PDB file of C-alpha atoms in Angstrom:
ATOM      1  CA  UNK A   4       0.000   0.000   0.000  1.00  0.00           C
ATOM      2  CA  UNK A   5       1.413   3.328  -1.005  1.00  0.00           C
ATOM      3  CA  UNK A   6       1.886   6.009   1.584  1.00  0.00           C
ATOM      4  CA  UNK A   7      -0.824   8.647   1.508  1.00  0.00           C
ATOM      5  CA  UNK A   8       0.045  12.275   0.950  1.00  0.00           C
ATOM      6  CA  UNK A   9      -1.824  15.523   0.477  1.00  0.00           C
ATOM      7  CA  UNK A  10      -0.109  16.200  -2.810  1.00  0.00           C
ATOM      8  CA  UNK A  11      -1.777  13.438  -4.763  1.00  0.00           C
ATOM      9  CA  UNK A  12      -3.933  10.395  -4.495  1.00  0.00           C
ATOM     10  CA  UNK A  13      -2.282   7.098  -3.914  1.00  0.00           C
ATOM     11  CA  UNK A  14      -3.129   3.639  -5.089  1.00  0.00           C
ATOM     12  CA  UNK A  15      -3.929   0.831  -2.698  1.00  0.00           C
ATOM     13  CA  UNK A  16      -1.974  -2.188  -3.856  1.00  0.00           C
ATOM     14  CA  UNK A  17      -3.897  -5.400  -3.416  1.00  0.00           C
ATOM     15  CA  UNK A  18      -2.281  -8.781  -2.739  1.00  0.00           C
ATOM     16  CA  UNK A  19      -2.751  -9.490  -6.441  1.00  0.00           C
ATOM     17  CA  UNK A  20      -0.113  -6.861  -7.089  1.00  0.00           C
ATOM     18  CA  UNK A  21       2.407  -9.439  -5.982  1.00  0.00           C
ATOM     19  CA  UNK A  22       1.956 -11.009  -9.403  1.00  0.00           C
ATOM     20  CA  UNK A  23       2.328  -7.641 -11.106  1.00  0.00           C
ATOM     21  CA  UNK A  24       5.640  -7.073  -9.411  1.00  0.00           C
ATOM     22  CA  UNK A  25       8.307  -9.603 -10.302  1.00  0.00           C
ATOM     23  CA  UNK A  26       8.829 -12.552  -7.974  1.00  0.00           C
ATOM     24  CA  UNK A  27      11.338 -12.292  -5.164  1.00  0.00           C
ATOM     25  CA  UNK A  28      14.876 -13.402  -5.837  1.00  0.00           C
ATOM     26  CA  UNK A  29      16.799 -15.589  -3.437  1.00  0.00           C
ATOM     27  CA  UNK A  30      19.685 -13.125  -3.107  1.00  0.00           C
ATOM     28  CA  UNK A  31      20.677  -9.730  -4.458  1.00  0.00           C
ATOM     29  CA  UNK A  32      21.999  -9.506  -7.979  1.00  0.00           C
ATOM     30  CA  UNK A  33      24.897  -7.231  -8.828  1.00  0.00           C
ATOM     31  CA  UNK A  34      23.360  -4.343 -10.725  1.00  0.00           C
ATOM     32  CA  UNK A  35      21.537  -5.918 -13.672  1.00  0.00           C
ATOM     33  CA  UNK A  36      23.874  -8.800 -14.396  1.00  0.00           C
ATOM     34  CA  UNK A  37      26.257  -7.546 -17.072  1.00  0.00           C
ATOM     35  CA  UNK A  38      24.178  -7.308 -20.218  1.00  0.00           C
ATOM     36  CA  UNK A  39      22.416  -4.176 -19.008  1.00  0.00           C
ATOM     37  CA  UNK A  40      25.292  -2.435 -17.226  1.00  0.00           C
ATOM     38  CA  UNK A  41      25.244   0.397 -19.765  1.00  0.00           C
ATOM     39  CA  UNK A  42      22.074   1.783 -18.163  1.00  0.00           C
ATOM     40  CA  UNK A  43      24.098   2.545 -15.016  1.00  0.00           C
ATOM     41  CA  UNK A  44      26.965   4.248 -16.849  1.00  0.00           C
ATOM     42  CA  UNK A  45      27.616   7.966 -16.303  1.00  0.00           C
ATOM     43  CA  UNK A  46      25.414  10.190 -18.450  1.00  0.00           C
ATOM     44  CA  UNK A  47      26.195  13.001 -20.799  1.00  0.00           C
ATOM     45  CA  UNK A  48      24.882  16.380 -19.705  1.00  0.00           C
ATOM     46  CA  UNK A  49      21.136  16.457 -20.338  1.00  0.00           C
ATOM     47  CA  UNK A  50      20.995  12.815 -21.445  1.00  0.00           C
ATOM     48  CA  UNK A  51      17.631  11.108 -21.103  1.00  0.00           C
ATOM     49  CA  UNK A  52      17.227   7.357 -20.777  1.00  0.00           C
ATOM     50  CA  UNK A  53      14.273   5.093 -21.334  1.00  0.00           C
ATOM     51  CA  UNK A  54      12.455   2.386 -19.394  1.00  0.00           C
ATOM     52  CA  UNK A  55       9.418   0.125 -19.305  1.00  0.00           C
ATOM     53  CA  UNK A  56       7.229  -0.669 -16.296  1.00  0.00           C
ATOM     54  CA  UNK A  57       4.542  -3.325 -16.087  1.00  0.00           C
ATOM     55  CA  UNK A  58       1.182  -3.348 -14.369  1.00  0.00           C
ATOM     56  CA  UNK A  59      -1.802  -5.663 -14.507  1.00  0.00           C
ATOM     57  CA  UNK A  60      -4.637  -3.488 -15.851  1.00  0.00           C
ATOM     58  CA  UNK A  61      -7.225  -4.959 -13.481  1.00  0.00           C
ATOM     59  CA  UNK A  62      -4.954  -3.974 -10.566  1.00  0.00           C
ATOM     60  CA  UNK A  63      -3.726  -0.579 -11.785  1.00  0.00           C
ATOM     61  CA  UNK A  64      -4.156   0.521 -15.395  1.00  0.00           C
ATOM     62  CA  UNK A  65      -2.867   3.455 -17.388  1.00  0.00           C
ATOM     63  CA  UNK A  66      -6.392   4.885 -17.294  1.00  0.00           C
ATOM     64  CA  UNK A  67      -6.242   4.682 -13.495  1.00  0.00           C
ATOM     65  CA  UNK A  68      -3.048   6.718 -13.636  1.00  0.00           C
ATOM     66  CA  UNK A  69      -4.706   9.315 -15.850  1.00  0.00           C
ATOM     67  CA  UNK A  70      -7.456   9.753 -13.265  1.00  0.00           C
ATOM     68  CA  UNK A  71      -5.092  10.397 -10.342  1.00  0.00           C
ATOM     69  CA  UNK A  72      -4.365  13.971  -9.257  1.00  0.00           C
ATOM     70  CA  UNK A  73      -1.479  15.299 -11.357  1.00  0.00           C
ATOM     71  CA  UNK A  74      -1.509  11.936 -13.182  1.00  0.00           C
ATOM     72  CA  UNK A  75       1.260  10.883 -10.801  1.00  0.00           C
ATOM     73  CA  UNK A  76       1.789   7.816  -8.631  1.00  0.00           C
ATOM     74  CA  UNK A  77       4.430   5.963  -6.633  1.00  0.00           C
ATOM     75  CA  UNK A  78       5.870   2.963  -8.465  1.00  0.00           C
ATOM     76  CA  UNK A  79       6.093   0.937  -5.292  1.00  0.00           C
ATOM     77  CA  UNK A  80       6.139  -2.629  -4.007  1.00  0.00           C
ATOM     78  CA  UNK A  81       9.054  -3.748  -6.165  1.00  0.00           C
ATOM     79  CA  UNK A  82      10.566  -6.783  -4.477  1.00  0.00           C
ATOM     80  CA  UNK A  83      13.063  -7.987  -7.068  1.00  0.00           C
ATOM     81  CA  UNK A  84      16.672  -6.895  -6.726  1.00  0.00           C
ATOM     82  CA  UNK A  85      17.375  -6.434 -10.439  1.00  0.00           C
ATOM     83  CA  UNK A  86      14.219  -4.374 -10.973  1.00  0.00           C
ATOM     84  CA  UNK A  87      15.074  -2.400  -7.828  1.00  0.00           C
ATOM     85  CA  UNK A  88      18.531  -1.639  -9.181  1.00  0.00           C
ATOM     86  CA  UNK A  89      17.086  -0.362 -12.432  1.00  0.00           C
ATOM     87  CA  UNK A  90      14.864   2.014 -10.455  1.00  0.00           C
ATOM     88  CA  UNK A  91      17.284   2.980  -7.695  1.00  0.00           C
ATOM     89  CA  UNK A  92      20.478   3.317  -9.698  1.00  0.00           C
ATOM     90  CA  UNK A  93      19.269   3.775 -13.257  1.00  0.00           C
ATOM     91  CA  UNK A  94      16.137   5.938 -13.373  1.00  0.00           C
ATOM     92  CA  UNK A  95      16.705   9.674 -13.235  1.00  0.00           C
ATOM     93  CA  UNK A  96      14.484  12.717 -13.247  1.00  0.00           C
ATOM     94  CA  UNK A  97      12.994  13.325 -16.684  1.00  0.00           C
ATOM     95  CA  UNK A  98      13.566   9.810 -18.033  1.00  0.00           C
ATOM     96  CA  UNK A  99      10.730   8.504 -20.193  1.00  0.00           C
ATOM     97  CA  UNK A 100       8.891   5.291 -19.364  1.00  0.00           C
ATOM     98  CA  UNK A 101       6.638   2.980 -21.355  1.00  0.00           C
ATOM     99  CA  UNK A 102       3.587   1.831 -19.383  1.00  0.00           C
ATOM    100  CA  UNK A 103       2.920  -1.834 -20.206  1.00  0.00           C
ATOM    101  CA  UNK A 104      -0.235  -3.807 -19.435  1.00  0.00           C
ATOM    102  CA  UNK A 105       0.715  -7.346 -18.412  1.00  0.00           C
ATOM    103  CA  UNK A 106      -1.159 -10.532 -17.476  1.00  0.00           C
ATOM    104  CA  UNK A 107      -4.013  -9.719 -19.799  1.00  0.00           C
ATOM    105  CA  UNK A 108      -5.395 -11.235 -22.979  1.00  0.00           C
ATOM    106  CA  UNK A 109      -3.529  -8.740 -25.154  1.00  0.00           C
ATOM    107  CA  UNK A 110      -0.469  -7.478 -23.270  1.00  0.00           C
ATOM    108  CA  UNK A 111       1.333  -4.457 -24.636  1.00  0.00           C
ATOM    109  CA  UNK A 112       2.503  -0.875 -24.285  1.00  0.00           C
ATOM    110  CA  UNK A 113      -0.358   1.555 -23.784  1.00  0.00           C
ATOM    111  CA  UNK A 114       1.140   4.815 -22.570  1.00  0.00           C
ATOM    112  CA  UNK A 115       4.155   7.015 -21.923  1.00  0.00           C
ATOM    113  CA  UNK A 116       5.221   8.388 -18.538  1.00  0.00           C
ATOM    114  CA  UNK A 117       8.146  10.308 -17.130  1.00  0.00           C
ATOM    115  CA  UNK A 118      10.108   9.994 -13.910  1.00  0.00           C
ATOM    116  CA  UNK A 119       9.209  12.959 -11.690  1.00  0.00           C
ATOM    117  CA  UNK A 120      10.920  11.827  -8.486  1.00  0.00           C
ATOM    118  CA  UNK A 121      14.039   9.706  -8.248  1.00  0.00           C
ATOM    119  CA  UNK A 122      14.326   6.650  -6.026  1.00  0.00           C
ATOM    120  CA  UNK A 123      13.470   6.900  -2.329  1.00  0.00           C
ATOM    121  CA  UNK A 124      12.665   4.233   0.291  1.00  0.00           C
ATOM    122  CA  UNK A 125       9.425   2.306  -0.146  1.00  0.00           C
ATOM    123  CA  UNK A 126       7.599   2.608   3.217  1.00  0.00           C
ATOM    124  CA  UNK A 127       5.885  -0.768   2.843  1.00  0.00           C
ATOM    125  CA  UNK A 128       9.131  -2.528   3.721  1.00  0.00           C
ATOM    126  CA  UNK A 129       8.958  -1.069   7.258  1.00  0.00           C
ATOM    127  CA  UNK A 130       5.274  -1.848   7.928  1.00  0.00           C
ATOM    128  CA  UNK A 131       4.586  -5.296   9.471  1.00  0.00           C
ATOM    129  CA  UNK A 132       0.976  -5.025   8.323  1.00  0.00           C
ATOM    130  CA  UNK A 133       2.022  -4.613   4.684  1.00  0.00           C
ATOM    131  CA  UNK A 134       2.142  -7.478   2.198  1.00  0.00           C
ATOM    132  CA  UNK A 135       5.522  -6.056   1.211  1.00  0.00           C
ATOM    133  CA  UNK A 136       7.086  -5.905   4.678  1.00  0.00           C
ATOM    134  CA  UNK A 137      10.741  -6.902   4.892  1.00  0.00           C
ATOM    135  CA  UNK A 138      12.031  -7.588   8.380  1.00  0.00           C
ATOM    136  CA  UNK A 139      15.626  -7.090   7.235  1.00  0.00           C
ATOM    137  CA  UNK A 140      15.014  -3.507   6.154  1.00  0.00           C
ATOM    138  CA  UNK A 141      15.555  -0.580   8.489  1.00  0.00           C
ATOM    139  CA  UNK A 142      15.027   3.134   7.976  1.00  0.00           C
ATOM    140  CA  UNK A 143      18.780   3.575   8.368  1.00  0.00           C
ATOM    141  CA  UNK A 144      19.460   0.857   5.780  1.00  0.00           C
ATOM    142  CA  UNK A 145      16.432   0.483   3.501  1.00  0.00           C
ATOM    143  CA  UNK A 146      16.441  -2.320   0.962  1.00  0.00           C
ATOM    144  CA  UNK A 147      13.537  -1.436  -1.334  1.00  0.00           C
ATOM    145  CA  UNK A 148      12.964   1.763  -3.250  1.00  0.00           C
ATOM    146  CA  UNK A 149      10.320   3.376  -5.414  1.00  0.00           C
ATOM    147  CA  UNK A 150      10.097   6.237  -7.893  1.00  0.00           C
ATOM    148  CA  UNK A 151       7.264   8.565  -8.859  1.00  0.00           C
ATOM    149  CA  UNK A 152       6.034   8.572 -12.433  1.00  0.00           C
ATOM    150  CA  UNK A 153       3.636  10.899 -14.223  1.00  0.00           C
ATOM    151  CA  UNK A 154       1.526  10.064 -17.262  1.00  0.00           C
ATOM    152  CA  UNK A 155       2.613  12.027 -20.334  1.00  0.00           C
ATOM    153  CA  UNK A 156       0.579  10.576 -23.186  1.00  0.00           C
ATOM    154  CA  UNK A 157      -1.655   7.681 -24.100  1.00  0.00           C
ATOM    155  CA  UNK A 158      -0.537   5.676 -27.106  1.00  0.00           C
ATOM    156  CA  UNK A 159      -2.369   6.555 -30.316  1.00  0.00           C
ATOM    157  CA  UNK A 160      -2.611   2.809 -30.746  1.00  0.00           C
ATOM    158  CA  UNK A 161      -1.419   0.334 -28.096  1.00  0.00           C
ATOM    159  CA  UNK A 162       1.618  -1.637 -29.214  1.00  0.00           C
ATOM    160  CA  UNK A 163       0.918  -5.317 -28.448  1.00  0.00           C
ATOM    161  CA  UNK A 164       3.566  -7.786 -27.382  1.00  0.00           C
ATOM    162  CA  UNK A 165       2.757  -9.873 -30.450  1.00  0.00           C
ATOM    163  CA  UNK A 166       3.767  -6.970 -32.721  1.00  0.00           C
ATOM    164  CA  UNK A 167       6.921  -6.271 -30.720  1.00  0.00           C
ATOM    165  CA  UNK A 168       8.022  -9.870 -31.184  1.00  0.00           C
ATOM    166  CA  UNK A 169       7.790  -9.567 -34.975  1.00  0.00           C
ATOM    167  CA  UNK A 170      10.247  -6.667 -35.250  1.00  0.00           C
ATOM    168  CA  UNK A 171      13.849  -7.706 -35.783  1.00  0.00           C
ATOM    169  CA  UNK A 172      14.999  -4.327 -34.404  1.00  0.00           C
ATOM    170  CA  UNK A 173      13.476  -5.306 -31.062  1.00  0.00           C
ATOM    171  CA  UNK A 174      14.757  -8.879 -30.752  1.00  0.00           C
ATOM    172  CA  UNK A 175      17.252  -7.902 -28.055  1.00  0.00           C
ATOM    173  CA  UNK A 176      14.793  -5.775 -26.099  1.00  0.00           C
ATOM    174  CA  UNK A 177      14.956  -6.384 -22.358  1.00  0.00           C
ATOM    175  CA  UNK A 178      11.183  -6.881 -22.319  1.00  0.00           C
ATOM    176  CA  UNK A 179      11.741 -10.043 -24.359  1.00  0.00           C
ATOM    177  CA  UNK A 180      15.038 -11.123 -22.822  1.00  0.00           C
ATOM    178  CA  UNK A 181      14.175 -10.630 -19.134  1.00  0.00           C
ATOM    179  CA  UNK A 182      10.409 -10.398 -19.427  1.00  0.00           C
ATOM    180  CA  UNK A 183       9.746 -11.614 -15.879  1.00  0.00           C
ATOM    181  CA  UNK A 184      10.863  -8.247 -14.516  1.00  0.00           C
ATOM    182  CA  UNK A 185       8.393  -5.444 -13.887  1.00  0.00           C
ATOM    183  CA  UNK A 186      10.977  -2.733 -14.590  1.00  0.00           C
ATOM    184  CA  UNK A 187      13.322  -2.989 -17.583  1.00  0.00           C
ATOM    185  CA  UNK A 188      15.529  -0.649 -19.648  1.00  0.00           C
ATOM    186  CA  UNK A 189      14.717   0.419 -23.195  1.00  0.00           C
ATOM    187  CA  UNK A 190      17.328   1.705 -25.641  1.00  0.00           C
ATOM    188  CA  UNK A 191      16.776   4.929 -27.558  1.00  0.00           C
ATOM    189  CA  UNK A 192      16.596   2.952 -30.823  1.00  0.00           C
ATOM    190  CA  UNK A 193      13.937   0.640 -29.352  1.00  0.00           C
ATOM    191  CA  UNK A 194      12.011   3.642 -28.047  1.00  0.00           C
ATOM    192  CA  UNK A 195      11.990   5.189 -31.530  1.00  0.00           C
ATOM    193  CA  UNK A 196      10.779   1.978 -33.178  1.00  0.00           C
ATOM    194  CA  UNK A 197       7.943   1.479 -30.695  1.00  0.00           C
ATOM    195  CA  UNK A 198       6.703   5.073 -30.764  1.00  0.00           C
ATOM    196  CA  UNK A 199       6.641   4.863 -34.550  1.00  0.00           C
ATOM    197  CA  UNK A 200       4.661   1.617 -34.320  1.00  0.00           C
ATOM    198  CA  UNK A 201       2.122   3.350 -32.065  1.00  0.00           C
ATOM    199  CA  UNK A 202       1.517   5.960 -34.765  1.00  0.00           C
ATOM    200  CA  UNK A 203       1.311   3.484 -37.628  1.00  0.00           C
ATOM    201  CA  UNK A 204      -0.563   0.423 -36.327  1.00  0.00           C
TER     202      UNK A 204
END
């Protein structure tokens, strides 16, 4: 459950959200495991990077995000170390993010968001009543983090997973290579291909 604030509405995460967030790993991974280390490399001045986040639409959809005050929400309850590293160490203010509907009959990318607050501790890890409580986490040494994202635009046409799989330019996309994760990097070239697909499907 996301922490309430006066600035915006928050979204109550149900136990089903456990499926939306990637499964727990047995032990921490180092960064993203080699293949994706470039997303943690130092940036050029003003450089923007790109990401994809997943949500089950019957738990929290892109339309739900559009209805929230300021179209902004916490991206919380991540309990996978690799996905956490992408958020904590990779995502920066102003980065663009694809919003992906998962675990549905026609999964795919439905919207574009931006990071409006960089990683900070997820309060659920400290709350024994939370489904996402972690007894090893302390406020001095938090384990789990979240970011805030804001909806920017709804896709002209959703880009389904089936279409993504047909494009040779996207065959190395993290979504396809490490699809179990709820947060993955997207290259600039992949971002360009997919946004073009959204305008042409």
